[in-house]
Short mmCIF file of C-alpha atoms in Angstrom, two decimals:
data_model
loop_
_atom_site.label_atom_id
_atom_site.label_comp_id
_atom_site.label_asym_id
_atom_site.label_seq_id
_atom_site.Cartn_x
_atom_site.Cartn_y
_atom_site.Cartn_z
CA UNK Z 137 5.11 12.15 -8.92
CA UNK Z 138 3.55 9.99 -11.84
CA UNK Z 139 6.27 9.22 -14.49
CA UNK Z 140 5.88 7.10 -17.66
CA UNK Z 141 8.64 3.80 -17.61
CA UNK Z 142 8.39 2.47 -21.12
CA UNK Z 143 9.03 -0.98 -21.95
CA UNK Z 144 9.27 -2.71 -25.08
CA UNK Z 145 7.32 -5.72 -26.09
CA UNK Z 146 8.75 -9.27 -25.98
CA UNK Z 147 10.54 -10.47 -29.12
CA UNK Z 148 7.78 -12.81 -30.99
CA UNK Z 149 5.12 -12.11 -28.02
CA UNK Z 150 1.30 -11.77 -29.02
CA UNK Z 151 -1.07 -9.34 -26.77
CA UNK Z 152 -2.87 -11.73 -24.93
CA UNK Z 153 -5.82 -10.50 -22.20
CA UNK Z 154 -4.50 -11.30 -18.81
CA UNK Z 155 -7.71 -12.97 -16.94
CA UNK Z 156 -8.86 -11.48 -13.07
CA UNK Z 157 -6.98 -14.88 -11.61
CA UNK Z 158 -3.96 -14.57 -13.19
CA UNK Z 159 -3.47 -10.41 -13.09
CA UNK Z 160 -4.06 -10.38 -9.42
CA UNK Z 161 -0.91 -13.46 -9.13
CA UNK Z 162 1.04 -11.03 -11.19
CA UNK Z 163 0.09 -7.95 -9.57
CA UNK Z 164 0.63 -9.70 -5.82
CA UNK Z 165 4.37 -11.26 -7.14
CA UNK Z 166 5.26 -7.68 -8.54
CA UNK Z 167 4.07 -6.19 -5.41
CA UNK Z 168 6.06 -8.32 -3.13
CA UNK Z 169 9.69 -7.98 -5.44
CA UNK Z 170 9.15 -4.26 -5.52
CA UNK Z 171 8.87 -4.11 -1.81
CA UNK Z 172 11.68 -5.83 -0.90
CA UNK Z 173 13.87 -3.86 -3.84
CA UNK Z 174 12.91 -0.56 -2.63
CA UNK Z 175 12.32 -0.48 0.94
CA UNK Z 176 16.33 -0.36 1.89
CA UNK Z 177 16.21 2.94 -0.64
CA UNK Z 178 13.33 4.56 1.20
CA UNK Z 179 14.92 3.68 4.34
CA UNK Z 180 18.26 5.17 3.60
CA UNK Z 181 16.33 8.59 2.83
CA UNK Z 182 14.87 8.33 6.02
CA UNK Z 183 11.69 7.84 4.58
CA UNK Z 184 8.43 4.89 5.86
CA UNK Z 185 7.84 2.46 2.90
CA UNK Z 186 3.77 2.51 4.04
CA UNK Z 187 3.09 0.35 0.82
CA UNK Z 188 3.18 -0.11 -2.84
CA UNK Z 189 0.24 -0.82 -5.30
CA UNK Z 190 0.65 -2.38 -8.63
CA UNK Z 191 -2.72 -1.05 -10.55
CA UNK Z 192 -4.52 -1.86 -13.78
CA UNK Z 193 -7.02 1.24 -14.99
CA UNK Z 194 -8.29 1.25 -17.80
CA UNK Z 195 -5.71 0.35 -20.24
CA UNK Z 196 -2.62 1.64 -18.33
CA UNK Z 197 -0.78 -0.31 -15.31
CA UNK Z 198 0.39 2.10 -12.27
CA UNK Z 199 2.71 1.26 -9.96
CA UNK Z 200 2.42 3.30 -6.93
CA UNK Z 201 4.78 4.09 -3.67
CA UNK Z 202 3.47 5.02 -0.62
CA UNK Z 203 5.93 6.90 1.52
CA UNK Z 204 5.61 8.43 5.00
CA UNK Z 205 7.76 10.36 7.69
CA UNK Z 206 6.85 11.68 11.11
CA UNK Z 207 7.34 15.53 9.46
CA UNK Z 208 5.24 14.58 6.59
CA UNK Z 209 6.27 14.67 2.88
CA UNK Z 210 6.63 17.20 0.35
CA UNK Z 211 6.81 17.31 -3.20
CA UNK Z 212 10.80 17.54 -3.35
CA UNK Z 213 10.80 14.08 -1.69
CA UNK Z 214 8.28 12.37 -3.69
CA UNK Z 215 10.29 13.79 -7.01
CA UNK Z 216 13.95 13.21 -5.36
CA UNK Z 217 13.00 9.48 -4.36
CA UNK Z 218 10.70 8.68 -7.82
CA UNK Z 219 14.00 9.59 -10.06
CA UNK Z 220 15.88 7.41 -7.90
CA UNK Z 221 13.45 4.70 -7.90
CA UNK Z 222 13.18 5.26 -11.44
CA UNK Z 223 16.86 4.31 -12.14
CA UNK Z 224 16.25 1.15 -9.89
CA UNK Z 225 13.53 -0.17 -11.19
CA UNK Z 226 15.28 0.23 -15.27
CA UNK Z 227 18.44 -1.81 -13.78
CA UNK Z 228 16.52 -4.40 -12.20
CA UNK Z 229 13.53 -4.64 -14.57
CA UNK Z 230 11.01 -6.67 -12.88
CA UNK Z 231 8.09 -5.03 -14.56
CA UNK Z 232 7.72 -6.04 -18.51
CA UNK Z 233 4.72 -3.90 -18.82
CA UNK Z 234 4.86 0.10 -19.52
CA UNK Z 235 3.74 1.33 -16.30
CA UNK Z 236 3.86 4.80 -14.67
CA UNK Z 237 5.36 5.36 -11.51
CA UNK Z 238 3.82 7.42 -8.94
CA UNK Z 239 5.21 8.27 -5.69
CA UNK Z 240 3.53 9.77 -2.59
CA UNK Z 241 2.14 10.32 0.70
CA UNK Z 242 -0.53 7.59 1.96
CA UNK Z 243 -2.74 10.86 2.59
CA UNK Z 244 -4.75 11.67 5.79
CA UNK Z 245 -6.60 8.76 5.57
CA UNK Z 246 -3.62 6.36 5.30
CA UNK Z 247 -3.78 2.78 5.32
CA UNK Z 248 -2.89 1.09 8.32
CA UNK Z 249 -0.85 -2.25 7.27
CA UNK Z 250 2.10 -3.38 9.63
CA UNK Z 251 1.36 -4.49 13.59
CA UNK Z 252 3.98 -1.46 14.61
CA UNK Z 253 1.22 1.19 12.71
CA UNK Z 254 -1.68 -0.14 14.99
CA UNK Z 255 0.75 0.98 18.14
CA UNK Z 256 1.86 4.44 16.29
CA UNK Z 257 -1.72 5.47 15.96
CA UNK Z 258 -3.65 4.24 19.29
CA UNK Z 259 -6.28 7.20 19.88
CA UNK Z 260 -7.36 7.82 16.38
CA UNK Z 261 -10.40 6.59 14.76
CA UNK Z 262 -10.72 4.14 12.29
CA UNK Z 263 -12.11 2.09 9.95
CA UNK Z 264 -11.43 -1.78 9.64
CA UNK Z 265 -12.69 -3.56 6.98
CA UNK Z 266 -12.44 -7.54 7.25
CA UNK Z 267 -12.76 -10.54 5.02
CA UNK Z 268 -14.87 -12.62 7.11
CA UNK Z 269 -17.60 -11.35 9.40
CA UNK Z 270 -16.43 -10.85 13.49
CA UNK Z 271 -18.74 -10.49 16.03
CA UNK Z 272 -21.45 -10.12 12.85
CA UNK Z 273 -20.06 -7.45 10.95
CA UNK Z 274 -17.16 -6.79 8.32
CA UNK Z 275 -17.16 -3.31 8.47
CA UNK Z 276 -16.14 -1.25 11.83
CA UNK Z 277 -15.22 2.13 13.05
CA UNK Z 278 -14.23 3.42 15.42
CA UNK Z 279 -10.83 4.85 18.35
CA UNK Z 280 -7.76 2.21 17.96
CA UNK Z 281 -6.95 1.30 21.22
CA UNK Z 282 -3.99 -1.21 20.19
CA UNK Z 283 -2.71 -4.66 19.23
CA UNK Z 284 -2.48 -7.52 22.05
CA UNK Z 285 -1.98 -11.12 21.05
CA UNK Z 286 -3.04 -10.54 17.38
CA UNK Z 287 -6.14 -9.17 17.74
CA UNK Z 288 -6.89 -4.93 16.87
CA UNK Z 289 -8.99 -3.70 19.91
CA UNK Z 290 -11.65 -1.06 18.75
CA UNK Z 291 -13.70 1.38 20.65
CA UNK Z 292 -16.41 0.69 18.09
CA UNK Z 293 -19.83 2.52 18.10
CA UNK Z 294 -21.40 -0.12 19.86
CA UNK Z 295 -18.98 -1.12 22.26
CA UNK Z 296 -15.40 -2.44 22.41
CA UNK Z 297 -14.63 -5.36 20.08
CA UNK Z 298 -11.30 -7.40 19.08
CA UNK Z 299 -10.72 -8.09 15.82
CA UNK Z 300 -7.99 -11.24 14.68
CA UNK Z 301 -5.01 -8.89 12.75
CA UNK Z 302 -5.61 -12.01 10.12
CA UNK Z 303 -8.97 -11.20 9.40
CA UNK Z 304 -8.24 -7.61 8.00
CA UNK Z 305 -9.09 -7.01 4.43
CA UNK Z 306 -7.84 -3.37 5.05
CA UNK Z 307 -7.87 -0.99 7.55
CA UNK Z 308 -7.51 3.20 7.43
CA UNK Z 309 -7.16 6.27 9.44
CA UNK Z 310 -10.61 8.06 9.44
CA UNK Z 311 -10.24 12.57 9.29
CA UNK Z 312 -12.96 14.05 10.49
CA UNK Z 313 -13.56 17.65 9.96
#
């Protein structure tokens, strides 16, 4: 559900452009507040907090929750949870910016971000993306076989290979159809 959350300019405050450096601090700290504000929320509806985005595009700012369930998620729970979020985010106004809110699912090809989601989906394929290159590349895909020690193990395309859980830039479910 995208929805509009106005806010009004500082008193005496001058637009300013926000450089790279500094929007990505902002965007991590807003990030990490909003987690921790409405994961117990998403928890008590039963619901996965998979992750939440705070976006510049263009000229508007998004902030976007990513929600999960083993049943899956409809569009009642993305609306029922986004008007409650909605209300928690105006009382404990973190963001100064207007932003829009959007809740919904991570979709089929959802990121994979805690340790406990590279247990949940052992079997699927993959595709890892990492900062630094392992065994030569930064890029791999390939069938999840698990997490030992701190290291992903992939059934790559050219063999098994482990990959340090620090080293991943991101890492998704692959469909294939």
């Amino acid at each position: 559900m995208n929805q509009l959350k106005k806010r009004s300019p500082r008193a005496g405050g001058t637009k300013r452009k926000i450089g790279d450096r500094e929007t990505k601090v902002v965007r991590e700290r807003v990030e990490t507040q909003i987690t921790k504000l409405v994961e117990p929320l998403v928890h008590e509806h039963g619901l996965e907090l998979v992750d939440v985005e705070y976006v510049k595009e263009g000229q508007n700012w998004f902030l976007r929750v990513f929600i999960d369930r083993p049943e899956g998620i409809d569009l009642e729970i993305c609306q029922a949870l986004s008007n409650h979020l909605g209300t928690l985010l105006d009382e404990a106004d973190l963001i100064t910016r207007n932003y829009f809110l959007e809740v919904s699912s991570p979709g089929l090809e959802r990121p994979l971000k805690k340790e406990a989601d590279f247990q949940r989906y052992q079997g699927h394929k993959i595709q890892i993306n990492t900062y630094a290159a392992v065994a030569g590349k930064k890029v791999f895909v390939g069938i999840l076989k698990g997490l030992v020690d701190n290291q992903v193990l992939l059934e790559g395309e050219s063999g098994p290979v482990a990959i340090p859980f620090n080293q991943l830039a991101s890492a998704r479910l692959m469909v294939e159809f």
